[in-house]
């Protein structure tokens, strides 16, 4: 029996590096000063995936995040900054998940479906969050009072909480024997 290769799956590594590259391009479009930290982030993320090192992976994600912050502080347009932020979060989460799958299952196991579902879910949540952030940006930039936007968001959170909790109030989980 051969030993398990504890490297991350190729699909997870590829998706993470693709997202990091999207961050590099988006941050560069937002601000030229974000090129160096974004390039360092892509490099560190790639080396971290190759060596299966969470420390290098975290440093790479931090460098990508620094490029997003730098692009935002330098007054970059919101669209590429949001795309760079989404790419950073997606790259870090997908790479971290790929490292976990590699540690647990090994590279030889067919984990493409697991990685794809995780990546799609992460992307869906990220796109929704980015859309909410962009909508708030447009609402505040459009002359709406900030308090109205905050109250609208609080109302949406209360509505989602009420809808989510409405079906669970009468359920009880039976544990052990009944007397």
Coordinates of C-alpha atoms in Angstrom, one line a residue:
X1 CA 0.0 0.0 0.0
X2 CA 1.4 3.4 -0.9
X3 CA 1.5 6.4 1.3
X4 CA -1.1 9.2 0.9
X5 CA 0.2 12.4 -0.7
X6 CA -1.0 15.2 1.7
X7 CA -1.0 17.9 -1.0
X8 CA -4.1 20.0 -1.8
X9 CA -6.2 18.9 -4.8
X10 CA -5.3 20.4 -8.2
X11 CA -8.8 21.8 -8.7
X12 CA -8.7 23.7 -5.4
X13 CA -5.3 25.0 -5.9
X14 CA -6.2 26.1 -9.5
X15 CA -9.3 27.9 -8.4
X16 CA -7.5 29.7 -5.6
X17 CA -4.7 30.8 -7.9
X18 CA -7.2 32.0 -10.5
X19 CA -9.0 34.0 -7.8
X20 CA -5.7 35.5 -6.6
X21 CA -4.9 36.5 -10.2
X22 CA -8.3 38.1 -10.5
X23 CA -7.4 40.1 -7.4
X24 CA -4.1 41.1 -8.9
X25 CA -5.7 42.4 -12.1
X26 CA -8.6 44.1 -10.3
X27 CA -6.4 45.8 -7.7
X28 CA -4.1 46.9 -10.4
X29 CA -7.0 48.4 -12.4
X30 CA -8.1 50.2 -9.2
X31 CA -4.7 51.6 -8.3
X32 CA -1.2 51.1 -9.7
X33 CA 0.2 51.2 -6.2
X34 CA -1.5 47.9 -5.4
X35 CA 0.5 45.9 -7.9
X36 CA 3.4 45.0 -5.5
X37 CA 1.4 43.6 -2.6
X38 CA -1.0 41.8 -4.9
X39 CA 1.8 40.2 -6.9
X40 CA 3.5 39.2 -3.6
X41 CA 0.2 37.8 -2.4
X42 CA -0.2 35.6 -5.6
X43 CA 3.3 34.4 -5.2
X44 CA 3.0 33.6 -1.5
X45 CA -0.4 31.9 -2.0
X46 CA 1.1 29.7 -4.8
X47 CA 4.1 28.7 -2.8
X48 CA 1.9 28.0 0.2
X49 CA -0.3 25.7 -1.9
X50 CA 2.8 24.0 -3.4
X51 CA 4.4 23.4 0.0
X52 CA 1.0 22.8 1.8
X53 CA 1.9 25.6 4.3
X54 CA -1.0 27.4 6.0
X55 CA 1.4 30.1 7.2
X56 CA 2.5 31.0 3.7
X57 CA -1.1 30.8 2.5
X58 CA -2.2 33.2 5.3
X59 CA 0.6 35.6 4.5
X60 CA -0.4 35.5 0.8
X61 CA -4.0 36.2 1.6
X62 CA -2.9 39.1 3.9
X63 CA -0.8 40.6 1.1
X64 CA -3.8 40.3 -1.2
X65 CA -6.0 42.0 1.4
X66 CA -3.4 44.8 1.8
X67 CA -3.5 45.4 -2.0
X68 CA -7.3 45.7 -1.7
X69 CA -7.0 48.2 1.2
X70 CA -4.3 50.1 -0.7
X71 CA -6.5 50.4 -3.8
X72 CA -9.4 51.6 -1.7
X73 CA -7.4 54.1 0.2
X74 CA -5.9 55.5 -2.9
X75 CA -9.4 56.3 -4.2
X76 CA -9.8 53.5 -6.7
X77 CA -13.2 53.0 -8.3
X78 CA -15.5 50.8 -6.2
X79 CA -16.2 48.1 -8.8
X80 CA -12.6 46.8 -9.2
X81 CA -12.0 47.2 -5.5
X82 CA -15.0 45.1 -4.7
X83 CA -14.0 42.5 -7.2
X84 CA -10.5 42.4 -5.7
X85 CA -12.0 41.9 -2.2
X86 CA -14.2 39.1 -3.5
X87 CA -11.2 37.5 -5.2
X88 CA -9.1 37.8 -2.0
X89 CA -11.8 36.1 0.2
X90 CA -12.5 33.4 -2.4
X91 CA -8.8 32.7 -2.9
X92 CA -8.1 32.4 0.8
X93 CA -11.2 30.3 1.6
X94 CA -10.7 28.0 -1.4
X95 CA -7.0 27.5 -0.8
X96 CA -7.5 26.9 2.9
X97 CA -10.2 24.3 2.1
X98 CA -8.0 22.7 -0.5
X99 CA -5.2 22.3 2.2
X100 CA -7.7 20.7 4.6
X101 CA -9.0 18.3 1.9
X102 CA -5.4 17.4 1.1
X103 CA -4.5 16.8 4.7
X104 CA -7.6 14.6 5.3
X105 CA -8.1 12.8 2.1
X106 CA -4.9 13.2 0.1
X107 CA -4.4 14.2 -3.5
X108 CA -5.2 10.8 -5.0
X109 CA -8.8 10.9 -3.8
X110 CA -11.3 12.2 -6.3
X111 CA -12.4 15.3 -4.4
X112 CA -13.4 17.5 -7.3
X113 CA -17.1 17.5 -6.5
X114 CA -16.4 18.4 -2.9
X115 CA -14.0 21.2 -3.9
X116 CA -16.4 22.5 -6.6
X117 CA -19.4 22.6 -4.3
X118 CA -17.4 24.4 -1.6
X119 CA -16.1 26.9 -4.2
X120 CA -19.5 27.5 -5.7
X121 CA -21.0 28.1 -2.3
X122 CA -18.2 30.5 -1.3
X123 CA -18.6 32.4 -4.6
X124 CA -22.4 32.6 -4.2
X125 CA -22.1 34.1 -0.7
X126 CA -19.3 36.4 -1.8
X127 CA -21.3 37.7 -4.8
X128 CA -24.3 38.3 -2.6
X129 CA -22.3 40.1 0.0
X130 CA -20.6 42.2 -2.7
X131 CA -23.9 43.1 -4.2
X132 CA -25.2 44.3 -0.8
X133 CA -22.1 46.4 -0.3
X134 CA -22.4 47.9 -3.8
X135 CA -26.1 48.6 -3.2
X136 CA -25.3 50.4 0.0
X137 CA -22.6 52.4 -1.8
X138 CA -25.0 53.4 -4.5
X139 CA -27.8 54.3 -2.0
X140 CA -25.5 56.4 0.1
X141 CA -23.8 58.0 -2.9
X142 CA -27.2 58.8 -4.4
X143 CA -28.1 61.4 -1.8
X144 CA -30.0 59.1 0.5
X145 CA -29.6 59.7 4.2
X146 CA -27.2 57.2 5.9
X147 CA -29.8 56.5 8.6
X148 CA -32.3 55.4 6.1
X149 CA -29.9 52.9 4.6
X150 CA -28.9 51.6 8.0
X151 CA -32.6 51.2 9.0
X152 CA -33.3 49.4 5.7
X153 CA -30.4 47.0 6.3
X154 CA -31.6 46.4 9.9
X155 CA -35.1 45.7 8.7
X156 CA -33.8 43.2 6.2
X157 CA -31.8 41.4 8.9
X158 CA -34.9 41.3 11.2
X159 CA -37.0 40.0 8.3
X160 CA -34.6 37.2 7.5
X161 CA -34.2 36.3 11.2
X162 CA -38.0 36.1 11.6
X163 CA -38.4 34.0 8.5
X164 CA -35.6 31.7 9.5
X165 CA -36.8 31.2 13.1
X166 CA -40.5 30.8 12.3
X167 CA -40.4 27.0 11.6
X168 CA -38.4 25.9 14.6
X169 CA -40.4 27.2 17.5
X170 CA -42.5 24.0 18.1
X171 CA -39.9 21.4 17.4
X172 CA -38.4 19.4 20.1
X173 CA -35.6 16.9 19.8
X174 CA -36.2 13.8 21.9
X175 CA -33.1 12.5 23.6
X176 CA -32.9 9.4 25.6
X177 CA -35.9 7.3 26.8
X178 CA -39.3 8.8 27.5
X179 CA -40.6 8.1 31.0

